[in-house]
Coordinates of C-alpha atoms and ligand atoms in Angstrom, one line a residue:
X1 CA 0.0 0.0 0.0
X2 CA 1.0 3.3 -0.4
X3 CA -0.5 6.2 1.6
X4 CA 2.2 9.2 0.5
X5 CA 0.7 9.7 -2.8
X6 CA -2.0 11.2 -1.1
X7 CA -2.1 14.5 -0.1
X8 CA -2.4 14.6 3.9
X9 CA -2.5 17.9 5.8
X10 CA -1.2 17.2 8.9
X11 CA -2.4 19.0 11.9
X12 CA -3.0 16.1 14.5
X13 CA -0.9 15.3 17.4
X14 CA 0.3 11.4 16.1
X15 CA 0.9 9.4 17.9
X16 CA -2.2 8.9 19.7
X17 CA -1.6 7.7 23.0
X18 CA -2.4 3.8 24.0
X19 CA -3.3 3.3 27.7
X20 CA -4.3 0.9 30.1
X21 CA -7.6 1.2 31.9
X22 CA -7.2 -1.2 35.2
X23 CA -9.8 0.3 37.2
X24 CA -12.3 -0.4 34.5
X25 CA -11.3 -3.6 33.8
X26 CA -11.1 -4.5 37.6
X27 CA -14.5 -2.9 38.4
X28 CA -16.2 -5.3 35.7
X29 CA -13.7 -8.1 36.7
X30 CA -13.7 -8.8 33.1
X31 CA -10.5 -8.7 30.3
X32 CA -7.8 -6.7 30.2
X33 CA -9.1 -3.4 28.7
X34 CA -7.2 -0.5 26.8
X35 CA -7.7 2.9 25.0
X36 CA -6.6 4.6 21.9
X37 CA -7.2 7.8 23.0
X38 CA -8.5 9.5 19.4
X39 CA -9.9 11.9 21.6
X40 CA -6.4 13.2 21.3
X41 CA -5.7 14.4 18.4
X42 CA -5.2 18.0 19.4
X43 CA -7.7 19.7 16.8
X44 CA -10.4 21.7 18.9
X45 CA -10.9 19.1 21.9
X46 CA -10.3 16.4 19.4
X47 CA -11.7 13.3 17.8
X48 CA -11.8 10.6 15.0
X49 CA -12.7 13.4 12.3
X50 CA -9.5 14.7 12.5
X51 CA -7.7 11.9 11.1
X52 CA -10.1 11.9 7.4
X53 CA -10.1 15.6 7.4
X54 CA -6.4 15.5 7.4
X55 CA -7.2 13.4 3.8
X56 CA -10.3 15.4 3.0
X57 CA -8.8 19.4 3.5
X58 CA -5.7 18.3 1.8
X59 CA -7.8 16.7 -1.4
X60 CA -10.0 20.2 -1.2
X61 CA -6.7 22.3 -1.0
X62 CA -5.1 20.1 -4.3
X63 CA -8.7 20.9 -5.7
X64 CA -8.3 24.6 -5.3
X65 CA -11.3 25.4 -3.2
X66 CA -11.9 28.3 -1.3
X67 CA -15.3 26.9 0.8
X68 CA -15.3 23.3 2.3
X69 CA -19.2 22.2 2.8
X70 CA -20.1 19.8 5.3
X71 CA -23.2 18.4 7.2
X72 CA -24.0 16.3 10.6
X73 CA -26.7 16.7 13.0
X74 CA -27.2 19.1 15.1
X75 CA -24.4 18.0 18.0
X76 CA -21.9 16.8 15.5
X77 CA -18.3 15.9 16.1
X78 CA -17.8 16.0 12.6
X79 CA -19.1 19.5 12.2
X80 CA -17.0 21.2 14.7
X81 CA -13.2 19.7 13.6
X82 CA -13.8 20.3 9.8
X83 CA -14.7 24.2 11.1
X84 CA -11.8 24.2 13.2
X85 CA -9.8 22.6 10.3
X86 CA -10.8 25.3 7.7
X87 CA -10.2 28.1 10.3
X88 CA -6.6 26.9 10.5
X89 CA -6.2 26.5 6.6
X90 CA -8.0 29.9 6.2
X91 CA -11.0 28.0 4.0
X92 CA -14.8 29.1 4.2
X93 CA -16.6 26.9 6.2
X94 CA -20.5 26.1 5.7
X95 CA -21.9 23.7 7.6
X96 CA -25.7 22.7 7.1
X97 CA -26.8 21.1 10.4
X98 CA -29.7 18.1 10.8
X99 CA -32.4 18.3 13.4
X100 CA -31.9 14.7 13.9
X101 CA -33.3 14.4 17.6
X102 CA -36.0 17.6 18.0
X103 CA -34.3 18.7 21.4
X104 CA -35.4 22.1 21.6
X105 CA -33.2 23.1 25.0
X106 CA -31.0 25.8 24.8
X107 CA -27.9 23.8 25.6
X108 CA -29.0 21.3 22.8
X109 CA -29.3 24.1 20.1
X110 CA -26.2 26.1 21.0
X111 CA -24.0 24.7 23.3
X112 CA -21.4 21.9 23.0
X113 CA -20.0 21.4 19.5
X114 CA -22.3 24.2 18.0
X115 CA -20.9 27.0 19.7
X116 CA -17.7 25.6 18.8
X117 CA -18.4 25.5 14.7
X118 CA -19.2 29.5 15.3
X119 CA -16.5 30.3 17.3
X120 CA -14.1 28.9 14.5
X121 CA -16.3 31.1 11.9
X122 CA -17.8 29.1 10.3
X123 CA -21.3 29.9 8.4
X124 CA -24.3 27.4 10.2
X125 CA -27.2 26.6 9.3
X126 CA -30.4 24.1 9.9
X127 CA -32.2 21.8 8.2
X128 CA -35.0 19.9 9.8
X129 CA -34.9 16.2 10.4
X130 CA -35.1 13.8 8.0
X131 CA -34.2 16.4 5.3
X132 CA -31.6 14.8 2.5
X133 CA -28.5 16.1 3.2
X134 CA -26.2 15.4 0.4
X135 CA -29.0 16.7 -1.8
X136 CA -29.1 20.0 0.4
X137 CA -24.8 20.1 0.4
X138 CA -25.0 20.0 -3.4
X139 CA -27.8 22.8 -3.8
X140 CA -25.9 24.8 -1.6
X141 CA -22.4 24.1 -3.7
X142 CA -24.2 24.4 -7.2
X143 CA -25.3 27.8 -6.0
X144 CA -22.4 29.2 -4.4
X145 CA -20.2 28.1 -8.4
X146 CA -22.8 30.0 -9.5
X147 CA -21.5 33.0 -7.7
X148 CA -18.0 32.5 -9.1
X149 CA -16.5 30.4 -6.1
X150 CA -15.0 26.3 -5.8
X151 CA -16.6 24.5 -3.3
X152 CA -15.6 21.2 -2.3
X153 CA -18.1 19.4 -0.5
X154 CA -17.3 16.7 2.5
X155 CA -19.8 13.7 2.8
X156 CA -21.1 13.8 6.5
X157 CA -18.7 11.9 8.9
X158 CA -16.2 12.5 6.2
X159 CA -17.3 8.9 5.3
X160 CA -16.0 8.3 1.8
X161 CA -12.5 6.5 0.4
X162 CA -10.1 9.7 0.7
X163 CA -11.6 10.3 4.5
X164 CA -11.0 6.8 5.1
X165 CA -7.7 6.8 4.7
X166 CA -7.4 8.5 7.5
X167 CA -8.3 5.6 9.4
X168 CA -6.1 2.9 7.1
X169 CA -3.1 5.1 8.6
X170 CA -4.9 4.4 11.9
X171 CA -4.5 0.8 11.8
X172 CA -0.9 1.1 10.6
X173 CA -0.1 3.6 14.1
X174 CA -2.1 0.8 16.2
X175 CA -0.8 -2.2 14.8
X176 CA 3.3 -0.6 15.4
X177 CA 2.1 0.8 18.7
X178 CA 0.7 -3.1 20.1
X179 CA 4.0 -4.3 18.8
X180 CA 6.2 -1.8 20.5
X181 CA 4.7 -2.3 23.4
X182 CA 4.5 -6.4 23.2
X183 CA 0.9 -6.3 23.5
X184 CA -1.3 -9.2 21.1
X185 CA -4.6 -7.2 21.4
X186 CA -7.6 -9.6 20.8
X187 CA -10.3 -6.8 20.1
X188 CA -10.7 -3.5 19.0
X189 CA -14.3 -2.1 19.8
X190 CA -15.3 1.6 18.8
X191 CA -18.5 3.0 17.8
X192 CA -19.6 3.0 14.2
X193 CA -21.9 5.5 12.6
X194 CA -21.3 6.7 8.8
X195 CA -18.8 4.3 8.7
X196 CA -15.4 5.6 7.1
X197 CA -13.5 5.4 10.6
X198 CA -14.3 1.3 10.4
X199 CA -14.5 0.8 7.2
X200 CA -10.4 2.3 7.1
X201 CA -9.6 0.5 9.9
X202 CA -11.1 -3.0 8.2
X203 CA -9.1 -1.8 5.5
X204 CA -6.0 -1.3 6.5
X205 CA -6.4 -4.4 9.4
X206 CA -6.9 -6.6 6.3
X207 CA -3.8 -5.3 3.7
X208 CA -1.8 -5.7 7.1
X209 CA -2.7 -9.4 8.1
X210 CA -3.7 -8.4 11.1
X211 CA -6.2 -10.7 13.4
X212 CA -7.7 -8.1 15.7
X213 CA -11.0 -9.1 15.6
X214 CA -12.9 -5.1 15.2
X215 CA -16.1 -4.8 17.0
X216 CA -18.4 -2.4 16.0
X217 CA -21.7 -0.9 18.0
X218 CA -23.9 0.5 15.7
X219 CA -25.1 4.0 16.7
X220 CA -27.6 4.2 14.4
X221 CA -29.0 2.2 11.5
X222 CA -29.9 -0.8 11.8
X223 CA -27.1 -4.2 11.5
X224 CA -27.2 -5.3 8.0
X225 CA -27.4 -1.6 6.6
X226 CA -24.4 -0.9 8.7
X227 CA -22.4 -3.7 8.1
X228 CA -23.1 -3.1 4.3
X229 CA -22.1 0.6 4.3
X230 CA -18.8 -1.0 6.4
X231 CA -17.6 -2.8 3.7
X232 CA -18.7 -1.4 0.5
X233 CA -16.3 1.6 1.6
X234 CA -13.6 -0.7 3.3
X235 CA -13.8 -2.2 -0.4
X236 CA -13.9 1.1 -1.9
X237 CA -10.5 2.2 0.4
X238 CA -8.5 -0.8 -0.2
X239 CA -9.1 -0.7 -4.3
X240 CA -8.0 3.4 -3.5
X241 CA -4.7 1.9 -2.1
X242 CA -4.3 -0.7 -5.0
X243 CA -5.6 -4.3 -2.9
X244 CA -8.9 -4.6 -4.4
X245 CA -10.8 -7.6 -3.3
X246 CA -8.4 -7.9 0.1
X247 CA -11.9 -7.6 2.6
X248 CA -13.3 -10.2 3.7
X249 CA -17.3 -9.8 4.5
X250 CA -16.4 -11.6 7.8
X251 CA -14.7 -9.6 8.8
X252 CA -16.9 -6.7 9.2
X253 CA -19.2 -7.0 12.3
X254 CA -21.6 -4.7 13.7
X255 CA -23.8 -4.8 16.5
X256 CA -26.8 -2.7 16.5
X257 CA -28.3 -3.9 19.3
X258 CA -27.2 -0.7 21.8
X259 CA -29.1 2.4 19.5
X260 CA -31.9 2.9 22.0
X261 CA -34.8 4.6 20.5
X262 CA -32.5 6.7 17.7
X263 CA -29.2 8.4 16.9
X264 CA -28.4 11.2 19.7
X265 CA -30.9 10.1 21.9
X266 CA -29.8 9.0 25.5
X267 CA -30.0 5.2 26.9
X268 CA -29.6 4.5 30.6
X269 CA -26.8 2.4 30.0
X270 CA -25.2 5.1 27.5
X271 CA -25.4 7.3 31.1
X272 CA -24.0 4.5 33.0
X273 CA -21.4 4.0 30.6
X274 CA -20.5 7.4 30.4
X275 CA -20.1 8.2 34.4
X276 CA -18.5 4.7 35.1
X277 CA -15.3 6.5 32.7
X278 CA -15.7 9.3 34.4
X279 CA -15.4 8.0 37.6
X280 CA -13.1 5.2 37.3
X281 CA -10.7 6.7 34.3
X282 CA -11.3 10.1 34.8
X283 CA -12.1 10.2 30.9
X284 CA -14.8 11.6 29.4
X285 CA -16.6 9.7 26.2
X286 CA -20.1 11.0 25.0
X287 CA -23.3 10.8 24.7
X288 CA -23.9 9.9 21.0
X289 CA -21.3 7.1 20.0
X290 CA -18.8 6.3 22.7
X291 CA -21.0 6.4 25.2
X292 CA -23.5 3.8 23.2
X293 CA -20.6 1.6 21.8
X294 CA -18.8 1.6 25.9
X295 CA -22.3 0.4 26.9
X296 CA -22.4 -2.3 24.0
X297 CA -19.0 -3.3 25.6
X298 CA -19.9 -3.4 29.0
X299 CA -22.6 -5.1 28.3
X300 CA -20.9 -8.1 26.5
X301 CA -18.3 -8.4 29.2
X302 CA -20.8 -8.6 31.9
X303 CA -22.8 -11.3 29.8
X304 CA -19.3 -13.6 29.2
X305 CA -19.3 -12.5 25.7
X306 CA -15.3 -12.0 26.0
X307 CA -12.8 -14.8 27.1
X308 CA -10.9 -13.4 30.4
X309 CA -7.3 -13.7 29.0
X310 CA -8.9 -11.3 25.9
X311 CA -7.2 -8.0 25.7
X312 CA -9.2 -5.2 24.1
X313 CA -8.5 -2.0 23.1
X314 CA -11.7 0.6 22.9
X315 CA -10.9 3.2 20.1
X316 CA -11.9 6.7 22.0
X317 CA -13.0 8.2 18.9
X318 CA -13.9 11.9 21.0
X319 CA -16.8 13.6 21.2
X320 CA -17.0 15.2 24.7
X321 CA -17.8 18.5 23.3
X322 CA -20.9 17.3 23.2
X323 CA -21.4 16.8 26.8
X324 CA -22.3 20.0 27.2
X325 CA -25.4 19.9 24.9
X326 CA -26.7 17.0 27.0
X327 CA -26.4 19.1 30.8
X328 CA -30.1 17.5 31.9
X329 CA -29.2 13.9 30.8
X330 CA -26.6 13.5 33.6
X331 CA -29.1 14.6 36.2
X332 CA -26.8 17.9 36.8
X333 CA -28.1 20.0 39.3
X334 CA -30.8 22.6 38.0
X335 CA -31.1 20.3 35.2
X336 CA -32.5 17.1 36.9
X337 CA -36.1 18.1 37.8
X338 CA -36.7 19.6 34.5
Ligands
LIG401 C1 -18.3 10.5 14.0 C2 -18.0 9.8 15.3 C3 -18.0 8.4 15.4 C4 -18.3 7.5 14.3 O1 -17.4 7.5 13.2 P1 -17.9 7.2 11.7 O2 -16.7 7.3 10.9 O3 -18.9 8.3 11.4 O4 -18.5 5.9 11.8 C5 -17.6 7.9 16.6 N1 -17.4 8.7 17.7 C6 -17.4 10.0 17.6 C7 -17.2 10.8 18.8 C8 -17.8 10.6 16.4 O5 -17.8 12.0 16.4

């Protein structure tokens, strides 16, 4: 494979640290349990976006463009690092947001990873739910050539072959850092939502040989429409590098079973997921997908699902910024008995 012939901007901080978490694994007396902390990656609180946009604002950059469109619901990760990304290139950002949950609370509409997109600059706007969003990107870019200017638009999640890559180079900076550190991994469990972060990481995984079995807890559609989208772009990625046909459709697992009652909307055991990190690692995952995919892991160690001499490593693929567009969920005080 060859990565270098693809332009990469590089603003993250690599690499991304590997550590233990003994207090979790002890307080579940299950498998040895570790984090790649991708909520590391040094680009405005961090997160798994930064690795694709690396790919992404560099292909938009090669392209010329002088405006970078993106979308995401209302709370998104996404969102806020490609702002932050374009403020540091000096790029227009637009960024067409998705009512995805119909939270009307202040804190919800404004807070968290939103007031972050506008504090980098860039230009926000809404769309209500259900609304299709790559048709509304593409209005938005045919209009603004119209007015003379090269946009470049950016799938939501960053979720095609080029943001991928992102992640194939993740695998690569995993695989060295297990084998520095004399560490044969079983598992590596993250959460999974418009796939590109595991469809790279089945990608590169598979050109490497590797057998880390990746677990992936679905966020949001449902198991066989997730596991599809996984591997028709972890296809798509390894053709990009030149091994077409390396995936194997076994390899890509997802369980869906952890959603609740739809994307962004809190579970009880996303809540309990979420303060057991707090309060036993002192790290902070969110409400939307590392809460939901922590909770999918918890609950398979608890039900035996793991061997005890396992050793798993949870990809912390960021997100905290949102925490603070959930307040109420957390039972906060002055947000509890609302
Ligand atoms: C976007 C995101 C994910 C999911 O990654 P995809 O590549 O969209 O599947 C997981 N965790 C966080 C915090 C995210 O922002």
């Amino acid at each position: 494979m060859n990565l270098s012939k693809f332009p990469r901007l590089r603003c993250g901080h690599w690499p991304t640290p590997l550590e233990p978490m003994p207090r979790l694994s002890e307080h579940l007396g299950g498998p040895e349990l570790w984090v790649k902390r991708d909520d590391c990656t040094g680009l405005s609180t961090g997160g798994n976006k930064t690795r694709k946009l690396e790919f992404l604002v560099a292909d938009a950059i090669d392209k010329k463009a002088d405006v970078i469109i993106t979308q995401g619901a209302t709370q998104s990760n996404h969102a806020r690092q490609t702002a932050a990304l374009c403020a540091k290139v000096g790029i227009e950002c637009q960024i067409l947001l998705e009512d995805r949950t119909g939270f009307e609370d202040f804190d919800y509409k404004l807070n968290g990873n939103v007031l972050l997109d506008r504090l980098h600059g860039a230009k926000v706007s809404q769309r209500p739910g259900g609304a299709d969003m790559q048709a509304e990107m593409e209005s938005l870019a045919e209009s603004l050539a119209k007015q003379g200017r090269r946009p470049y638009v950016i799938p939501g999640g960053g979720s095609n072959p080029i943001g991928a890559l992102g992640y194939v180079n993740a695998a690569l900076e995993l695989t060295t850092q297990l084998n520095e550190m004399n560490l044969d991994a079983t598992h590596l469990v993250l959460a999974t939502g418009s796939s590109g972060t595991h469809a790279g990481l089945i990608a590169g995984l598979s050109i490497l040989n590797s057998p880390l079995k990746v677990v992936g807890f679905g966020v949001r559609a449902p198991k066989e429409k997730q596991e599809q989208m996984v591997y028709d772009l972890a296809c798509k990625t390894a053709a990009l590098l030149g091994h077409e046909g390396i995936v194997d459709r076994q390899s890509v697992f997802a369980d869906c079973d952890y959603v609740g009652s739809g994307y962004g909307l809190p579970t009880p055991a996303m809540v309990e997921a979420v303060t057991l990190l707090a309060q036993t690692e002192g790290l902070l995952f969110d409400p939307v997908y590392t809460g939901k995919g922590l909770s999918g892991m918890i609950d398979w160690i608890r039900k035996g699902k793991f061997n005890a001499t396992d050793k798993i490593v949870f990809l912390h693929t960021g997100g905290s910024a949102a925490l603070f567009g959930y307040p109420e969920t957390f039972g906060l005080p002055g947000y509890s008995d609302s």
